[in-house]
Amino acid sequence: MARNIKKYTNPFLKVKVPLATPIISASPNLNDALAFHQQGHLNQAEAMYRQLIEIEPRNSDVLHLLGVIFHQNGNDHAAIDLIGQAIEINPNVAGFHYNRGISLQKINQSEEAISSYDRAIFLNPSFAEAYFNRGNVLIGLMQLEASIDSFDKAIYLKSDYAEAYSNRGVALQKLKQLESAISNFNKAIDLKPDYAEAYYNLGNALKDLKQLESAISNFDKAIDLKPEFVEAHSNRGISLQELKQLNAAIASFDKAIALKPDYAEAYSNRGNALKELNQLDAAIANYGFAINLKPDYAEAYFNLATAYQELKHLEAAVTNYDIAFNLNPDIEYLQGMRQHARMFMCDWRNASESLIACESAIARNKQSTAPLIALTLFDKPQLHLLTSKIFVNSKYPQNNALGEINKRSDGCKVRLGYFSADFYFHPVAIWLAEQIENHDKSKFELFAFSFRSDIKDPMRARLEAAFDHFIDVDKMSDLDVAKLSRQLGIDIALDLSGFTKDSRTGIFAARAAPIQVSHLGFPGSMAASYIDYLISDMHSIPESSQKYFTEKIAYVPCGYTYDSLRLVSDEPMSRSQFGLPENGFVFTCQNGCQKFMPEVFDIWMNILKAVPNSVLWLMEPHSSALANLTKEAQARGVASDRLVFTKRETVGEEQERARIGRYLASYKLADLFLDTWPYNAGTTAIDALWAGLPVLTKAGIAAVSRMATSALKAIEVPELITSTAQEYQDLAIQLASDPQKLKRIKDKVQEKKATCALFDASGNTKHIEDSYIRMYERYRADLPPEHIYITDAAPKDKK
């Protein structure tokens, strides 16, 4: 997950340094010293103040002014001491307390600074600047309502106080009251049209509202007024990046760096843009520059870790996640990503403690674990729902910039828009291809909106031919894609990604279509008010689980539409090709190793120990995961040679279909597929069943923990579904020990392939089409979304 480091710096959050009220003194030199001070000749003024102190050590005015000099020269500790001496001599001068508060604020002694401002206000209740600075300190303490109250008092005392309006807007923005924040920034600009910081703050609020073009326009105004405004250049770059104008974004970051060569945040943001361009080595270099400039820059370590993870440099990724966590454990989504990276390494040290910590943070509404990672770690649908709510509210709130959608006239085909980054040889495409090819073109017009144009393979070519319209939108902003979808009159927008890699949730936040559906890609609730339906079946999401979904469920008999063109190769294969024993029992799991939980591995090792001459055949993972799995097996009393690892075959695009055929055929060499939990096998389990290999699963609670259950119900082999870990273990051992029982199940799997719902692509497409028609009819009748039951998907009283 890329992370944009935003630096919403507001120079007016830094305190100003007005001098105290005019001073009347018998000393002939004090006014001369004050004149030098006000003209900016600090050295001369300091020298004269020191002479005056020699003459009159308890002159409070001189002590105070000397303290101000020290503050201006960056020595706030000395300033606090000197102004404190002035206050001891004369405690009733509001300006003394005010300027001492400024120095205390500068060294982050916030509570003491507030006390000084409070004393200044007590002595001078009309001291607007003291209220203003007090509000700034309270923003830093995240006491936002209190800060707004202080700004209100400053504005009451000084109605044209543009800075107070602007910083009031900053507080409102942090409270996510963006419309009110924008109103305050605009008021500040009305009062002070050349106020660069207010334009900058307005740009930030508009950016949060995803009004990116307007945000950039205001950053430009800030830069026109203040060309050296480095934060405006950097945040302009972030907005351009969100608009997918990546080279222009990099140019903005370059300008910020040119103005401020030690600007670590700009280097980190530049790295994010380069990472999105898939220039990972260059991204890593920029994160390194940021860290060299700012060694405690936790967010840069986090970004560096994500880049290493994409490169499959897992040890480096985990190392940098750990550094980031030690520096700042509250970085958004760091906690979950750190644990997930360890799962890819099968590094289960302290896994229980880490999972408890992740769960606790989610329960406290912390942005700690991304939704997809939560699905991997927990079989707790209430936790999954909460994780998605936290994520979507913080990252993708509803965007009303495009307004309402007008209904199209009747009599037209229903226009379906499929949105995805995965229109190539990818699991989503496996489920989608025959669905698109089997659609009734007399009723539906099909549009593909592709988020990736860089992958051209036979599956993409096949899908391009199947759709009526195929549009690459990877260079367009989310808002522009939503606008295009509306212009094309899309009736039902199908999000095939959810919260998976390369998803574009912002498109749906802006309402790409009047009906929006989550389909195929994400096996959980998106918890977004603008996603109306989710397509599933009664086995994945029983009616008792509807409470864990904000979407209405469109129930179909089978939620899968498997690609029957994934042909099982008839090339001769032998166990010896894969290092498997010719006569022993072969258990297999071809899931990614990040799905392996210690509990599941414990059971697998128990099974191996109970079944002589058996092996567990796994896809070869990262070298660190392979070493850890071998070590974990040995720790459980299982010899390392009973784990057999096979590298995934890699071929050119033109050979991919043949590779898939060989991969499917290899399942025939195994005896039983062992499922994982809480994240079940999805495509791999159904691939195994397609090849004729039985799949053993444990039914969980969440939809992601019931994917294999759904598949086994759809192929009508429910005897392979267990309810507990012990049942799972016992049945695996029983099947390995009873060849006749296993053969009967294998024969049943092979027999049911031809007639079952699981592999009925045409029938499943018809059911899904029926659900689309029902959704569309409700919309046309001005009825809100409601659960939909198609044919035998429903109990009799729900049909």
mmCIF file of N, CA and C in Angstrom, residues 651-739:
data_model
loop_
_atom_site.group_PDB
_atom_site.id
_atom_site.type_symbol
_atom_site.label_atom_id
_atom_site.label_comp_id
_atom_site.label_asym_id
_atom_site.label_seq_id
_atom_site.Cartn_x
_atom_site.Cartn_y
_atom_site.Cartn_z
ATOM 1 N N VAL A 651 6.544 -18.682 -17.875
ATOM 2 C CA VAL A 651 6.652 -18.770 -19.338
ATOM 3 C C VAL A 651 6.281 -17.419 -19.933
ATOM 4 N N GLY A 652 6.493 -17.283 -21.212
ATOM 5 C CA GLY A 652 6.060 -16.098 -21.927
ATOM 6 C C GLY A 652 4.546 -16.066 -22.054
ATOM 7 N N GLU A 653 4.025 -14.874 -22.356
ATOM 8 C CA GLU A 653 2.568 -14.716 -22.427
ATOM 9 C C GLU A 653 1.922 -15.696 -23.397
ATOM 10 N N GLU A 654 2.596 -15.951 -24.524
ATOM 11 C CA GLU A 654 1.995 -16.817 -25.534
ATOM 12 C C GLU A 654 1.920 -18.280 -25.074
ATOM 13 N N GLN A 655 2.691 -18.618 -24.032
ATOM 14 C CA GLN A 655 2.690 -19.982 -23.510
ATOM 15 C C GLN A 655 1.861 -20.128 -22.223
ATOM 16 N N GLU A 656 1.204 -19.066 -21.809
ATOM 17 C CA GLU A 656 0.538 -19.087 -20.512
ATOM 18 C C GLU A 656 -0.602 -20.104 -20.473
ATOM 19 N N ARG A 657 -1.353 -20.242 -21.548
ATOM 20 C CA ARG A 657 -2.461 -21.184 -21.537
ATOM 21 C C ARG A 657 -1.945 -22.613 -21.383
ATOM 22 N N ALA A 658 -0.842 -22.930 -22.046
ATOM 23 C CA ALA A 658 -0.263 -24.266 -21.913
ATOM 24 C C ALA A 658 0.272 -24.490 -20.507
ATOM 25 N N ARG A 659 0.857 -23.431 -19.923
ATOM 26 C CA ARG A 659 1.352 -23.560 -18.546
ATOM 27 C C ARG A 659 0.202 -23.858 -17.596
ATOM 28 N N ILE A 660 -0.914 -23.151 -17.756
ATOM 29 C CA ILE A 660 -2.081 -23.376 -16.901
ATOM 30 C C ILE A 660 -2.560 -24.819 -17.037
ATOM 31 N N GLY A 661 -2.558 -25.337 -18.273
ATOM 32 C CA GLY A 661 -2.970 -26.720 -18.480
ATOM 33 C C GLY A 661 -2.081 -27.701 -17.730
ATOM 34 N N ARG A 662 -0.777 -27.448 -17.741
ATOM 35 C CA ARG A 662 0.142 -28.324 -17.002
ATOM 36 C C ARG A 662 -0.047 -28.186 -15.503
ATOM 37 N N TYR A 663 -0.253 -26.947 -15.058
ATOM 38 C CA TYR A 663 -0.500 -26.717 -13.629
ATOM 39 C C TYR A 663 -1.741 -27.479 -13.172
ATOM 40 N N LEU A 664 -2.825 -27.414 -13.947
ATOM 41 C CA LEU A 664 -4.048 -28.118 -13.580
ATOM 42 C C LEU A 664 -3.819 -29.633 -13.579
ATOM 43 N N ALA A 665 -3.108 -30.117 -14.578
ATOM 44 C CA ALA A 665 -2.857 -31.557 -14.662
ATOM 45 C C ALA A 665 -2.027 -32.049 -13.481
ATOM 46 N N SER A 666 -1.175 -31.170 -12.946
ATOM 47 C CA SER A 666 -0.314 -31.603 -11.841
ATOM 48 C C SER A 666 -1.130 -31.972 -10.602
ATOM 49 N N TYR A 667 -2.340 -31.431 -10.478
ATOM 50 C CA TYR A 667 -3.179 -31.789 -9.328
ATOM 51 C C TYR A 667 -3.502 -33.284 -9.321
ATOM 52 N N LYS A 668 -3.512 -33.915 -10.487
ATOM 53 C CA LYS A 668 -3.821 -35.338 -10.553
ATOM 54 C C LYS A 668 -2.758 -36.188 -9.870
ATOM 55 N N LEU A 669 -1.582 -35.613 -9.637
ATOM 56 C CA LEU A 669 -0.502 -36.342 -8.972
ATOM 57 C C LEU A 669 -0.692 -36.382 -7.460
ATOM 58 N N ALA A 670 -1.565 -35.518 -6.938
ATOM 59 C CA ALA A 670 -1.804 -35.457 -5.493
ATOM 60 C C ALA A 670 -3.019 -36.326 -5.138
ATOM 61 N N ASP A 671 -3.190 -36.555 -3.840
ATOM 62 C CA ASP A 671 -4.302 -37.371 -3.354
ATOM 63 C C ASP A 671 -5.387 -36.555 -2.661
ATOM 64 N N LEU A 672 -5.002 -35.458 -2.002
ATOM 65 C CA LEU A 672 -5.988 -34.663 -1.263
ATOM 66 C C LEU A 672 -5.461 -33.240 -1.094
ATOM 67 N N PHE A 673 -6.312 -32.264 -1.391
ATOM 68 C CA PHE A 673 -5.980 -30.846 -1.204
ATOM 69 C C PHE A 673 -6.418 -30.441 0.204
ATOM 70 N N LEU A 674 -5.492 -29.850 0.957
ATOM 71 C CA LEU A 674 -5.780 -29.376 2.318
ATOM 72 C C LEU A 674 -5.980 -27.869 2.286
ATOM 73 N N ASP A 675 -7.143 -27.428 2.691
ATOM 74 C CA ASP A 675 -7.468 -26.001 2.666
ATOM 75 C C ASP A 675 -6.859 -25.284 3.866
ATOM 76 N N THR A 676 -6.795 -23.953 3.757
ATOM 77 C CA THR A 676 -6.309 -23.078 4.833
ATOM 78 C C THR A 676 -7.481 -22.307 5.427
ATOM 79 N N TRP A 677 -7.246 -21.741 6.591
ATOM 80 C CA TRP A 677 -8.195 -20.803 7.192
ATOM 81 C C TRP A 677 -7.415 -19.844 8.090
ATOM 82 N N PRO A 678 -7.893 -18.657 8.366
ATOM 83 C CA PRO A 678 -9.227 -18.131 8.053
ATOM 84 C C PRO A 678 -9.435 -17.765 6.584
ATOM 85 N N TYR A 679 -8.361 -17.590 5.791
ATOM 86 C CA TYR A 679 -8.532 -17.253 4.377
ATOM 87 C C TYR A 679 -8.466 -18.548 3.576
ATOM 88 N N ASN A 680 -9.628 -19.000 3.113
ATOM 89 C CA ASN A 680 -9.703 -20.246 2.351
ATOM 90 C C ASN A 680 -9.005 -20.129 0.998
ATOM 91 N N ALA A 681 -8.763 -21.298 0.420
ATOM 92 C CA ALA A 681 -8.419 -21.354 -0.995
ATOM 93 C C ALA A 681 -9.622 -20.885 -1.807
ATOM 94 N N GLY A 682 -9.359 -20.097 -2.819
ATOM 95 C CA GLY A 682 -10.414 -19.679 -3.723
ATOM 96 C C GLY A 682 -10.212 -20.332 -5.076
ATOM 97 N N THR A 683 -9.480 -19.653 -5.948
ATOM 98 C CA THR A 683 -9.220 -20.200 -7.278
ATOM 99 C C THR A 683 -8.480 -21.531 -7.211
ATOM 100 N N THR A 684 -7.503 -21.652 -6.310
ATOM 101 C CA THR A 684 -6.728 -22.896 -6.251
ATOM 102 C C THR A 684 -7.603 -24.089 -5.879
ATOM 103 N N ALA A 685 -8.556 -23.896 -4.972
ATOM 104 C CA ALA A 685 -9.441 -25.007 -4.589
ATOM 105 C C ALA A 685 -10.306 -25.436 -5.762
ATOM 106 N N ILE A 686 -10.830 -24.484 -6.502
ATOM 107 C CA ILE A 686 -11.722 -24.845 -7.608
ATOM 108 C C ILE A 686 -10.909 -25.385 -8.785
ATOM 109 N N ASP A 687 -9.676 -24.886 -8.958
ATOM 110 C CA ASP A 687 -8.773 -25.510 -9.928
ATOM 111 C C ASP A 687 -8.584 -26.987 -9.598
ATOM 112 N N ALA A 688 -8.364 -27.284 -8.315
ATOM 113 C CA ALA A 688 -8.150 -28.667 -7.899
ATOM 114 C C ALA A 688 -9.382 -29.514 -8.195
ATOM 115 N N LEU A 689 -10.568 -29.002 -7.864
ATOM 116 C CA LEU A 689 -11.800 -29.743 -8.142
ATOM 117 C C LEU A 689 -11.995 -29.936 -9.649
ATOM 118 N N TRP A 690 -11.681 -28.913 -10.435
ATOM 119 C CA TRP A 690 -11.774 -28.998 -11.902
ATOM 120 C C TRP A 690 -10.870 -30.111 -12.439
ATOM 121 N N ALA A 691 -9.713 -30.291 -11.780
ATOM 122 C CA ALA A 691 -8.786 -31.348 -12.182
ATOM 123 C C ALA A 691 -9.167 -32.698 -11.596
ATOM 124 N N GLY A 692 -10.180 -32.734 -10.703
ATOM 125 C CA GLY A 692 -10.639 -33.985 -10.128
ATOM 126 C C GLY A 692 -10.069 -34.309 -8.770
ATOM 127 N N LEU A 693 -9.396 -33.363 -8.135
ATOM 128 C CA LEU A 693 -8.775 -33.603 -6.832
ATOM 129 C C LEU A 693 -9.707 -33.150 -5.711
ATOM 130 N N PRO A 694 -10.044 -34.026 -4.750
ATOM 131 C CA PRO A 694 -10.882 -33.611 -3.619
ATOM 132 C C PRO A 694 -10.207 -32.533 -2.776
ATOM 133 N N VAL A 695 -11.021 -31.646 -2.239
ATOM 134 C CA VAL A 695 -10.544 -30.540 -1.394
ATOM 135 C C VAL A 695 -11.192 -30.675 -0.021
ATOM 136 N N LEU A 696 -10.363 -30.733 1.003
ATOM 137 C CA LEU A 696 -10.853 -30.812 2.387
ATOM 138 C C LEU A 696 -10.812 -29.422 2.996
ATOM 139 N N THR A 697 -11.921 -28.984 3.588
ATOM 140 C CA THR A 697 -11.976 -27.650 4.180
ATOM 141 C C THR A 697 -12.611 -27.687 5.557
ATOM 142 N N LYS A 698 -12.416 -26.593 6.281
ATOM 143 C CA LYS A 698 -13.118 -26.343 7.542
ATOM 144 C C LYS A 698 -13.965 -25.096 7.351
ATOM 145 N N ALA A 699 -15.253 -25.225 7.528
ATOM 146 C CA ALA A 699 -16.152 -24.088 7.342
ATOM 147 C C ALA A 699 -15.977 -23.097 8.483
ATOM 148 N N GLY A 700 -15.788 -21.830 8.125
ATOM 149 C CA GLY A 700 -15.676 -20.789 9.130
ATOM 150 C C GLY A 700 -16.946 -19.974 9.226
ATOM 151 N N ILE A 701 -16.802 -18.755 9.736
ATOM 152 C CA ILE A 701 -17.955 -17.869 9.934
ATOM 153 C C ILE A 701 -18.012 -16.819 8.827
ATOM 154 N N ALA A 702 -16.884 -16.181 8.567
ATOM 155 C CA ALA A 702 -16.836 -15.108 7.583
ATOM 156 C C ALA A 702 -16.901 -15.677 6.168
ATOM 157 N N ALA A 703 -17.313 -14.844 5.219
ATOM 158 C CA ALA A 703 -17.419 -15.287 3.823
ATOM 159 C C ALA A 703 -16.077 -15.789 3.304
ATOM 160 N N VAL A 704 -14.991 -15.122 3.679
ATOM 161 C CA VAL A 704 -13.670 -15.527 3.207
ATOM 162 C C VAL A 704 -13.269 -16.880 3.775
ATOM 163 N N SER A 705 -13.887 -17.279 4.882
ATOM 164 C CA SER A 705 -13.619 -18.576 5.510
ATOM 165 C C SER A 705 -14.613 -19.645 5.069
ATOM 166 N N ARG A 706 -15.439 -19.296 4.084
ATOM 167 C CA ARG A 706 -16.448 -20.238 3.594
ATOM 168 C C ARG A 706 -16.388 -20.374 2.066
ATOM 169 N N MET A 707 -15.309 -19.894 1.461
ATOM 170 C CA MET A 707 -15.217 -19.971 -0.001
ATOM 171 C C MET A 707 -15.170 -21.425 -0.475
ATOM 172 N N ALA A 708 -14.352 -22.256 0.172
ATOM 173 C CA ALA A 708 -14.272 -23.662 -0.226
ATOM 174 C C ALA A 708 -15.564 -24.400 0.131
ATOM 175 N N THR A 709 -16.181 -24.007 1.235
ATOM 176 C CA THR A 709 -17.488 -24.583 1.582
ATOM 177 C C THR A 709 -18.491 -24.328 0.464
ATOM 178 N N SER A 710 -18.522 -23.100 -0.029
ATOM 179 C CA SER A 710 -19.427 -22.745 -1.117
ATOM 180 C C SER A 710 -19.139 -23.586 -2.353
ATOM 181 N N ALA A 711 -17.860 -23.749 -2.688
ATOM 182 C CA ALA A 711 -17.489 -24.527 -3.873
ATOM 183 C C ALA A 711 -17.895 -25.992 -3.718
ATOM 184 N N LEU A 712 -17.663 -26.556 -2.546
ATOM 185 C CA LEU A 712 -17.991 -27.966 -2.325
ATOM 186 C C LEU A 712 -19.500 -28.192 -2.321
ATOM 187 N N LYS A 713 -20.262 -27.231 -1.806
ATOM 188 C CA LYS A 713 -21.715 -27.331 -1.886
ATOM 189 C C LYS A 713 -22.159 -27.272 -3.350
ATOM 190 N N ALA A 714 -21.514 -26.394 -4.127
ATOM 191 C CA ALA A 714 -21.911 -26.219 -5.518
ATOM 192 C C ALA A 714 -21.540 -27.418 -6.387
ATOM 193 N N ILE A 715 -20.527 -28.191 -5.972
ATOM 194 C CA ILE A 715 -20.177 -29.409 -6.722
ATOM 195 C C ILE A 715 -20.827 -30.638 -6.087
ATOM 196 N N GLU A 716 -21.578 -30.392 -5.005
ATOM 197 C CA GLU A 716 -22.390 -31.424 -4.347
ATOM 198 C C GLU A 716 -21.528 -32.517 -3.704
ATOM 199 N N VAL A 717 -20.440 -32.074 -3.062
ATOM 200 C CA VAL A 717 -19.587 -32.997 -2.297
ATOM 201 C C VAL A 717 -19.436 -32.427 -0.883
ATOM 202 N N PRO A 718 -20.537 -32.302 -0.130
ATOM 203 C CA PRO A 718 -20.478 -31.668 1.191
ATOM 204 C C PRO A 718 -19.729 -32.495 2.228
ATOM 205 N N GLU A 719 -19.475 -33.797 1.932
ATOM 206 C CA GLU A 719 -18.799 -34.640 2.917
ATOM 207 C C GLU A 719 -17.355 -34.214 3.151
ATOM 208 N N LEU A 720 -16.835 -33.308 2.320
ATOM 209 C CA LEU A 720 -15.478 -32.797 2.513
ATOM 210 C C LEU A 720 -15.451 -31.516 3.346
ATOM 211 N N ILE A 721 -16.609 -31.100 3.853
ATOM 212 C CA ILE A 721 -16.692 -29.897 4.689
ATOM 213 C C ILE A 721 -16.713 -30.321 6.152
ATOM 214 N N THR A 722 -15.791 -29.795 6.945
ATOM 215 C CA THR A 722 -15.767 -30.082 8.382
ATOM 216 C C THR A 722 -16.096 -28.805 9.154
ATOM 217 N N SER A 723 -16.400 -28.996 10.438
ATOM 218 C CA SER A 723 -16.808 -27.848 11.259
ATOM 219 C C SER A 723 -15.754 -27.408 12.254
ATOM 220 N N THR A 724 -14.843 -28.315 12.614
ATOM 221 C CA THR A 724 -13.821 -27.994 13.611
ATOM 222 C C THR A 724 -12.462 -28.438 13.109
ATOM 223 N N ALA A 725 -11.431 -27.893 13.735
ATOM 224 C CA ALA A 725 -10.070 -28.277 13.377
ATOM 225 C C ALA A 725 -9.835 -29.764 13.622
ATOM 226 N N GLN A 726 -10.408 -30.287 14.704
ATOM 227 C CA GLN A 726 -10.217 -31.710 15.004
ATOM 228 C C GLN A 726 -10.901 -32.579 13.943
ATOM 229 N N GLU A 727 -12.112 -32.200 13.526
ATOM 230 C CA GLU A 727 -12.799 -32.946 12.470
ATOM 231 C C GLU A 727 -11.981 -32.924 11.176
ATOM 232 N N TYR A 728 -11.430 -31.783 10.867
ATOM 233 C CA TYR A 728 -10.594 -31.624 9.666
ATOM 234 C C TYR A 728 -9.409 -32.580 9.734
ATOM 235 N N GLN A 729 -8.718 -32.564 10.858
ATOM 236 C CA GLN A 729 -7.549 -33.436 11.028
ATOM 237 C C GLN A 729 -7.959 -34.906 10.927
ATOM 238 N N ASP A 730 -9.021 -35.273 11.619
ATOM 239 C CA ASP A 730 -9.443 -36.680 11.640
ATOM 240 C C ASP A 730 -9.849 -37.148 10.244
ATOM 241 N N LEU A 731 -10.565 -36.311 9.505
ATOM 242 C CA LEU A 731 -11.023 -36.728 8.181
ATOM 243 C C LEU A 731 -9.855 -36.855 7.214
ATOM 244 N N ALA A 732 -8.882 -35.949 7.312
ATOM 245 C CA ALA A 732 -7.692 -36.057 6.450
ATOM 246 C C ALA A 732 -6.983 -37.390 6.684
ATOM 247 N N ILE A 733 -6.807 -37.743 7.944
ATOM 248 C CA ILE A 733 -6.124 -39.008 8.280
ATOM 249 C C ILE A 733 -6.961 -40.194 7.808
ATOM 250 N N GLN A 734 -8.280 -40.096 7.986
ATOM 251 C CA GLN A 734 -9.168 -41.196 7.585
ATOM 252 C C GLN A 734 -9.125 -41.412 6.073
ATOM 253 N N LEU A 735 -9.185 -40.338 5.310
ATOM 254 C CA LEU A 735 -9.160 -40.466 3.855
ATOM 255 C C LEU A 735 -7.820 -41.019 3.363
ATOM 256 N N ALA A 736 -6.732 -40.621 4.031
ATOM 257 C CA ALA A 736 -5.422 -41.139 3.649
ATOM 258 C C ALA A 736 -5.279 -42.613 4.008
ATOM 259 N N SER A 737 -6.049 -43.074 4.977
ATOM 260 C CA SER A 737 -5.944 -44.456 5.459
ATOM 261 C C SER A 737 -6.983 -45.374 4.830
ATOM 262 N N ASP A 738 -7.904 -44.812 4.060
ATOM 263 C CA ASP A 738 -8.992 -45.604 3.479
ATOM 264 C C ASP A 738 -9.061 -45.308 1.981
ATOM 265 N N PRO A 739 -8.235 -46.009 1.188
ATOM 266 C CA PRO A 739 -8.177 -45.731 -0.251
ATOM 267 C C PRO A 739 -9.523 -45.861 -0.950
#
